[in-house]
Coordinates of C-alpha atoms and ligand atoms in Angstrom, one line a residue:
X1 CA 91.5 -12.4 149.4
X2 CA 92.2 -9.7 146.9
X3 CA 95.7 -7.8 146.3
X4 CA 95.9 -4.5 144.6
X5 CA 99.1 -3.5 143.4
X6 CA 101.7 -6.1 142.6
X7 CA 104.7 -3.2 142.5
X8 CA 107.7 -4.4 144.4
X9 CA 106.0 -4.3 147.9
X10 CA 102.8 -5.6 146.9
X11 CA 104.3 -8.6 145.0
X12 CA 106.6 -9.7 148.7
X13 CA 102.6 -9.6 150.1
X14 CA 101.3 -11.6 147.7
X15 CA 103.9 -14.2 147.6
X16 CA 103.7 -14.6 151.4
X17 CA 100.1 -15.2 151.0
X18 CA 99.9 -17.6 148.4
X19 CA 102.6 -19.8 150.2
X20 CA 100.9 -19.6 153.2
X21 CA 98.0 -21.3 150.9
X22 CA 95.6 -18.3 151.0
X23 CA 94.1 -17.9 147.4
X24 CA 94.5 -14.5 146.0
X25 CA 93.0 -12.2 143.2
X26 CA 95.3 -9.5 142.0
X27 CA 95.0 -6.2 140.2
X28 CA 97.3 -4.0 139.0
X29 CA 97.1 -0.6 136.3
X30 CA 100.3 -2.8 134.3
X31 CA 99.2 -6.3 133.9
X32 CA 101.9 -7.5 132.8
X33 CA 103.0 -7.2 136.4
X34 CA 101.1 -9.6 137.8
X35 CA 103.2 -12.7 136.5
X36 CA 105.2 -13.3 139.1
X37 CA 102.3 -13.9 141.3
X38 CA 100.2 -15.9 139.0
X39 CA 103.1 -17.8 138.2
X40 CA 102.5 -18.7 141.8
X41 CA 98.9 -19.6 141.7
X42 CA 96.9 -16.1 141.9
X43 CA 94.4 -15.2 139.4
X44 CA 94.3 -11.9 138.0
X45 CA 91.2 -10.0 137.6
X46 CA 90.6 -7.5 134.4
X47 CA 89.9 -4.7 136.5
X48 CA 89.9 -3.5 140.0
X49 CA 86.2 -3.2 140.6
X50 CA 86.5 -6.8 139.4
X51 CA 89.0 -7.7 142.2
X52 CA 87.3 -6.0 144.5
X53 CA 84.0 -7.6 143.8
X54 CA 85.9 -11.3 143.7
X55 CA 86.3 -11.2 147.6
X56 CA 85.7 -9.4 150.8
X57 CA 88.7 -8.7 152.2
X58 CA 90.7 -6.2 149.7
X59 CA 94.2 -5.3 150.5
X60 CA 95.3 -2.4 148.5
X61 CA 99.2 -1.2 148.2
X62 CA 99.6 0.9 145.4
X63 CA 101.7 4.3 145.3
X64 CA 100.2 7.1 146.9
X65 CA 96.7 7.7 148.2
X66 CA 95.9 9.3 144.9
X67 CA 96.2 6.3 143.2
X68 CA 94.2 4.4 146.1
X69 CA 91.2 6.5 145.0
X70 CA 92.1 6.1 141.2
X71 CA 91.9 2.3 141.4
X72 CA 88.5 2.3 143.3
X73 CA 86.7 4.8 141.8
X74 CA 84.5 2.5 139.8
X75 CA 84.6 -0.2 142.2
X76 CA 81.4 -1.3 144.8
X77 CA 82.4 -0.9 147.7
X78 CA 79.8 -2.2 150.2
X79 CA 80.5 -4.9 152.1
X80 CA 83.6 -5.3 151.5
X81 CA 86.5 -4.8 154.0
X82 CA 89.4 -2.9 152.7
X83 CA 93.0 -2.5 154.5
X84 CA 95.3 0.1 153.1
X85 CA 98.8 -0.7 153.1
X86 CA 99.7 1.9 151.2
X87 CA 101.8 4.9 152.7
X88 CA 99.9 8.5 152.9
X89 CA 99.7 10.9 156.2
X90 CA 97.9 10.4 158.6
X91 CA 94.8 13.0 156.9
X92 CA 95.2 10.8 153.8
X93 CA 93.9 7.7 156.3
X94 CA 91.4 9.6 157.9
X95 CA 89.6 11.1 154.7
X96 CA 90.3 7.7 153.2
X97 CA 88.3 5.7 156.1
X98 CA 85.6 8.2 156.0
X99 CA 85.2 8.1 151.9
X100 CA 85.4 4.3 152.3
X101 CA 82.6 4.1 155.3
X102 CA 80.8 6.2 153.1
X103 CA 80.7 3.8 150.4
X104 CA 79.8 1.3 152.6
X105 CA 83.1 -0.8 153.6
X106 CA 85.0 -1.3 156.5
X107 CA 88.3 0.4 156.7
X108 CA 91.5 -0.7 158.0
X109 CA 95.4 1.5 157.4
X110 CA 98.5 -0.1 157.5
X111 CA 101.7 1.2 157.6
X112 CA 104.3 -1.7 156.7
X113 CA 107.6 -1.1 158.4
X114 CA 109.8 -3.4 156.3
X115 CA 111.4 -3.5 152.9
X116 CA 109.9 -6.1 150.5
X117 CA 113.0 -8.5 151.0
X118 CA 112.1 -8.4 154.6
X119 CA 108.3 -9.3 154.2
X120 CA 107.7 -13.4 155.6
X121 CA 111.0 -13.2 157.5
X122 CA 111.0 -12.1 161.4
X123 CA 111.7 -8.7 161.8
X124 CA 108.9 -7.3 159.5
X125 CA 105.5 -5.5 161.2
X126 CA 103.1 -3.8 160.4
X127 CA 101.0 -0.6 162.2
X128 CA 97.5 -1.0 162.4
X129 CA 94.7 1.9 162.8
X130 CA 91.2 1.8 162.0
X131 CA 88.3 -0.4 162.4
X132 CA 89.1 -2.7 165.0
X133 CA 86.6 -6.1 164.5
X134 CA 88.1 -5.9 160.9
X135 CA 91.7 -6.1 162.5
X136 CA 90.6 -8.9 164.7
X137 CA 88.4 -10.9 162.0
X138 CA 91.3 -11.0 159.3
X139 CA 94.3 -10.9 162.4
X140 CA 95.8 -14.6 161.0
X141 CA 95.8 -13.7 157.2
X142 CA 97.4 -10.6 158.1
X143 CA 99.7 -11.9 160.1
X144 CA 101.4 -13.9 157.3
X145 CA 103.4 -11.6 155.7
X146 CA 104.6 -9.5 158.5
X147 CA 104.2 -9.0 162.3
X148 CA 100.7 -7.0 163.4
X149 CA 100.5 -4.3 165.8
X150 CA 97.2 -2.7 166.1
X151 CA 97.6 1.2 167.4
X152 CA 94.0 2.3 167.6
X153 CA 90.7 2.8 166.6
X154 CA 91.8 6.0 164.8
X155 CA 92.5 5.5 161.1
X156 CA 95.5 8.4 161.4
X157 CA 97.3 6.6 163.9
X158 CA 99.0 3.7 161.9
X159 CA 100.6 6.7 159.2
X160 CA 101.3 8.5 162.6
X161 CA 103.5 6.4 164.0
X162 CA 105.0 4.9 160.4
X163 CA 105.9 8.6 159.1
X164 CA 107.7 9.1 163.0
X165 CA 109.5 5.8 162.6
X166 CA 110.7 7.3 159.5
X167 CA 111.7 10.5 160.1
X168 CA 113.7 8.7 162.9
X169 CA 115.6 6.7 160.9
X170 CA 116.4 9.5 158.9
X171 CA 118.0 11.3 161.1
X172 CA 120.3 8.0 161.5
X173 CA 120.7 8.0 157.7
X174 CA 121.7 11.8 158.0
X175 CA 124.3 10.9 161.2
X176 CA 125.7 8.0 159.4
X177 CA 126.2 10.2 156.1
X178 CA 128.1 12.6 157.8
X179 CA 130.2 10.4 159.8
X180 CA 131.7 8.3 156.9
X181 CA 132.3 11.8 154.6
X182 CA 134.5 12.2 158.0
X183 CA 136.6 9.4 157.2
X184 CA 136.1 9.3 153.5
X185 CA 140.0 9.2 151.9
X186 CA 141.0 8.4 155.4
X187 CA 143.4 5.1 156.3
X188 CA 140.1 4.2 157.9
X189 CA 138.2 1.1 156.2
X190 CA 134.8 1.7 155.7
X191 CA 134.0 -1.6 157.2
X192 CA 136.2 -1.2 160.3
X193 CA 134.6 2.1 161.0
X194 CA 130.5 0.2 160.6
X195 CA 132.1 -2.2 162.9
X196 CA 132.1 0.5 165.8
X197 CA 129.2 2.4 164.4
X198 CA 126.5 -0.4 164.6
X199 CA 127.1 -0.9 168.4
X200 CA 127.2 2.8 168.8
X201 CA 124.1 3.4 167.5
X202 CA 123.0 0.6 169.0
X203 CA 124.0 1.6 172.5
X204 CA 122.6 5.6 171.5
X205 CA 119.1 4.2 170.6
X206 CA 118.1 3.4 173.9
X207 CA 118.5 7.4 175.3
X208 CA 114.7 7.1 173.2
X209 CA 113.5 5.2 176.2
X210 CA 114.8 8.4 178.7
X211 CA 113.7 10.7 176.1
X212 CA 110.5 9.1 176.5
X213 CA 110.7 9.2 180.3
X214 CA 111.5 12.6 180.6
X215 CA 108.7 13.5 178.3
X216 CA 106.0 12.0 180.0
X217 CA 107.5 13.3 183.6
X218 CA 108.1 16.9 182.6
X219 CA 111.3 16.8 184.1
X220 CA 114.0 17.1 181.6
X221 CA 116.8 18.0 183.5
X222 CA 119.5 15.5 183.7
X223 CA 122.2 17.2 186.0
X224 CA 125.7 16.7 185.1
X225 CA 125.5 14.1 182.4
X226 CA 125.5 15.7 179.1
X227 CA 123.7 18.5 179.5
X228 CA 122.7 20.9 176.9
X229 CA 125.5 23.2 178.2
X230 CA 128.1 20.3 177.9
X231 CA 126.9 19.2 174.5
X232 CA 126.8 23.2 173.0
X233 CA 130.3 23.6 174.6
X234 CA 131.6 20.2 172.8
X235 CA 129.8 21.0 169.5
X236 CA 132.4 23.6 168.5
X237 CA 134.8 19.9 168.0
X238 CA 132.4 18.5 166.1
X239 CA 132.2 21.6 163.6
X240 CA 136.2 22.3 163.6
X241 CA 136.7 18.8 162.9
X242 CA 134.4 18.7 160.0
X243 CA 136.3 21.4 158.6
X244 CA 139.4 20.1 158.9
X245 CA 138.1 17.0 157.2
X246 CA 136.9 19.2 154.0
X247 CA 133.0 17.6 154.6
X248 CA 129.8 20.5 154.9
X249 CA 128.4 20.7 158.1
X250 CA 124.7 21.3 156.5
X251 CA 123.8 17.9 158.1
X252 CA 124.9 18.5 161.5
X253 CA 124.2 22.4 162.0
X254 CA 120.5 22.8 162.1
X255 CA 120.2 20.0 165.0
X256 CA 123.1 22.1 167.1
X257 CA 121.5 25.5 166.6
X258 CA 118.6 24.0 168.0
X259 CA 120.7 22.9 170.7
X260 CA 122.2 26.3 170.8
X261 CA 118.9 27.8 171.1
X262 CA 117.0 25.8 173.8
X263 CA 120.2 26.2 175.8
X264 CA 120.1 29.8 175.5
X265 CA 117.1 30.2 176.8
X266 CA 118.0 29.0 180.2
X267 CA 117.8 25.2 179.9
X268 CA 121.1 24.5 179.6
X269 CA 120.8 21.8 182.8
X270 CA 118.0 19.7 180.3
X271 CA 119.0 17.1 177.7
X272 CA 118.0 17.3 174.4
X273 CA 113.9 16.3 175.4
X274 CA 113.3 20.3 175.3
X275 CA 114.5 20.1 171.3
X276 CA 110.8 18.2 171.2
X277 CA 108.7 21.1 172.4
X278 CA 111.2 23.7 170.6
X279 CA 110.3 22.1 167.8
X280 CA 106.5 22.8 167.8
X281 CA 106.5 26.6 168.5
X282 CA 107.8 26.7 165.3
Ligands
NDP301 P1 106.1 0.3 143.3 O1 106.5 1.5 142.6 O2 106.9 -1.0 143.0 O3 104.6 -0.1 142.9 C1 103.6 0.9 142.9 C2 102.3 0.3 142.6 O4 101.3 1.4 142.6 C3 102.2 -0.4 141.3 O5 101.3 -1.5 141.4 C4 101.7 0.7 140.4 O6 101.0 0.2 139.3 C5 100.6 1.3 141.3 N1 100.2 2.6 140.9 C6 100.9 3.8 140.9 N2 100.1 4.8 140.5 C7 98.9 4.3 140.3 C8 97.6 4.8 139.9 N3 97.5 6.1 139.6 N4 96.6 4.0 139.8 C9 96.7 2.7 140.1 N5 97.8 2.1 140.5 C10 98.9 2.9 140.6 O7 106.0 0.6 144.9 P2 106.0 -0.4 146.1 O8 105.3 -1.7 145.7 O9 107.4 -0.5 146.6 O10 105.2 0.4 147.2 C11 103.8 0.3 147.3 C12 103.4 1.0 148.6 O11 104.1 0.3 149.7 C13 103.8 2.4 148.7 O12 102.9 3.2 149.3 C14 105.1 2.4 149.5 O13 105.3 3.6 150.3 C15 104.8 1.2 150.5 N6 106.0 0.7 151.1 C16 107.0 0.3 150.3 C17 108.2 -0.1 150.8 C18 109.4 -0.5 149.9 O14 110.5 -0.6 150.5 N7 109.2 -0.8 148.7 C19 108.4 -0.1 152.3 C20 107.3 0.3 153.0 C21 106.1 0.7 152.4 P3 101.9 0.1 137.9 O15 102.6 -1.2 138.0 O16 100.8 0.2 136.8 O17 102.8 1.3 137.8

C-alpha cells in the first residue's frame, strides 16, 4: 500500500502497517521525513504520482484538503483506490469523492479519532464514509492501525461525525479550563481535584444517551429533575462564585444565556435537549 504524508499522524500509520508486515510506499513534500519509516522497511517514492502509481490502495493524511489536492494534482488516478485520512468538513469529502470518481478512483474518508501515540493501541477508531466495497475489500489492512467504523455510503458522513466528536470534547476542554482557574492559588491540589473530576465527567457523559432519547422522542421535558428553570435559577452560584474566585466567566456565559433564553420562552420544564434546536434558528 501507499502512505502520503509521514507528518506526526501519518508516520503512527505507517509504523503500524509495516509491523503488521504490510509493505508500504511513502511520499511526503519534506523527504527527509520519511526516515523514520524507511528506517523500518518502507520505500520512498520521488514523487507522489510515483506513490500513487506503485500500488492501489493510496492512503493519504496530509494537512488540510488543500494540500490533498496539491499532492495529487499530477498524479493518475484511475484505478486506484484512495482513503483520505485527512481531516476537512464534510463539503471538503464530498467535492473530494466526486473530483476523485471523476478521475477515475474509488473514494474512501476517514476521520481518525485518536492522537498518534494512540494509533496500534486499543482505544483508537476510525470513521468511515464513502465507497463501501472499497471499505470492505481493504477492511483488515485498515484495521491495523486503529478500530473501523464504517458510517455510510455518503463521503460527508465520516468528517460529520469526527468534527461533532470534536466540538464535544471541546466543550469538555472549555468546562475543565474553567473549573481548575476556579481553584487555581487555592489549598486544592490540582491532582486531588482531577481525582473527582474524571468520575464526574464520567458519570455527566452519559445524560448524551437521554439527550439522545429525548431527541428522537420529541419529548424533552423532564419534570422536576433539573429542569431548565432549576438550572437558570442555580446559574446565578455558578457566576457569583466565579467572581469571587477572580476567573472570567467568558467560558461559561454563552452556554447559560442560551439556557436563559430557551427557558424564557416557556420551556423551562425541558432539559437542556431544546439548547439543540435553539441552536439552529440561529
Ligand atoms: P503534521 O503537521 O505532522 O503533518 C502534516 C503533513 O501534511 C506533512 O506530511 C506535511 O508535509 C503535509 N503537507 C502539508 N501541507 C502540504 C501541501 N501543501 N502539500 C503536500 N503535503 C503537505 O500533521 P499530522 O500528521 O498530525 O496530521 C495529518 C492529518 O491527520 C491532519 O489532517 C490532522 O487533522 C489529522 N489528525 C491528526 C491528529 C493528531 O493528533 N496529530 C489527530 C487526528 C487527526 P511536510 O512534512 O512537507 O510539511
Amino acid at each position: 500500500m501507499t502512505l502520503l504524508g509521514t507528518g506526526a499522524m501519518g508516520t503512527a500509520l505507517g509504523r503500524a502497517w509495516l509491523a503488521a508486515g504490510h509493505p508500504l510506499t511513502v511520499w511526503n513534500r519534506t523527504p527527509g521525513r520519511t526516515a523514520a519509516l524507511t528506517a523500518e522497511g518502507a520505500v520512498a517514492a520521488g514523487s507522489a504520482a510515483e506513490a500513487v502509481a506503485a500500488n492501489r490502495l493510496v492512503v493519504a493524511c496530509l494537512l488540510d484538503d488543500a494540500s490533498v489536492g496539491a499532492a495529487l494534482d499530477s498524479a493518475e488516478l484511475a484505478g486506484r483506490d484512495l482513503v483520505n485520512l485527512t481531516t476537512g468538513t464534510p463539503a471538503d469529502a464530498r467535492e473530494r469523492a466526486a473530483w476523485a470518481e471523476k478521475r477515475g478512483a474509488r473514494f474512501l474518508d476517514g476521520g481518525i479519532m485518536a492522537v498518534p501515540p494512540m494509533i496500534g493501541a486499543p482505544g483508537a477508531f476510525v470513521l468511515y464514509s464513502g465507497d463501501a466495497e472499497l471499505f470492505e475489500e481493504h477492511r483488515a489492512a485498515l484495521a491495523v492501525p486503529a478500530a473501523t467504523e464504517y458510517v455510510g455510503a455518503d463521503p460527508g458522513l465520516a468528517a460529520l461525525q469526527d468534527v461533532a466528536l470534536l466540538s464535544a470534547m471541546y466543550g469538555m476542554f472549555a468546562g475543565v479550563t474553567h473549573a481548575f482557574a476556579l481553584l487555581r492559588g487555592t489549598r486544592v491540589a490540582p491532582g486531588d481535584f482531577a481525582a473527582l473530576l474524571v468520575p464526574w465527567l464520567n458519570a455527566m457523559a452519559g445524560t448524551a444517551e437521554e439527550t439522545a432519547g429525548r431527541l428522537s422522542s420529541g419529548d424533552y421535558t423532564t419534570g422536576v429533575v433539573s429542569h431548565l428553570g432549576m438550572q437558570v435559577a442555580g446559574s446565578g452560584t455558578l457566576l457569583r462564585t466565579a467572581g469571587e474566585q477572580g476567573v472570567s466567566t467568558e467560558l461559561l456565559t454563552p452556554f447559560l444565556d442560551l439556557m436563559r433564553e430557551r427557558a424564557a420562552a416557556g420551556h423551562a420544564t425541558e432539559d437542556t435537549t431544546g439548547l439543540v434546536d435553539l441552536l439552529r434558528t440561529r
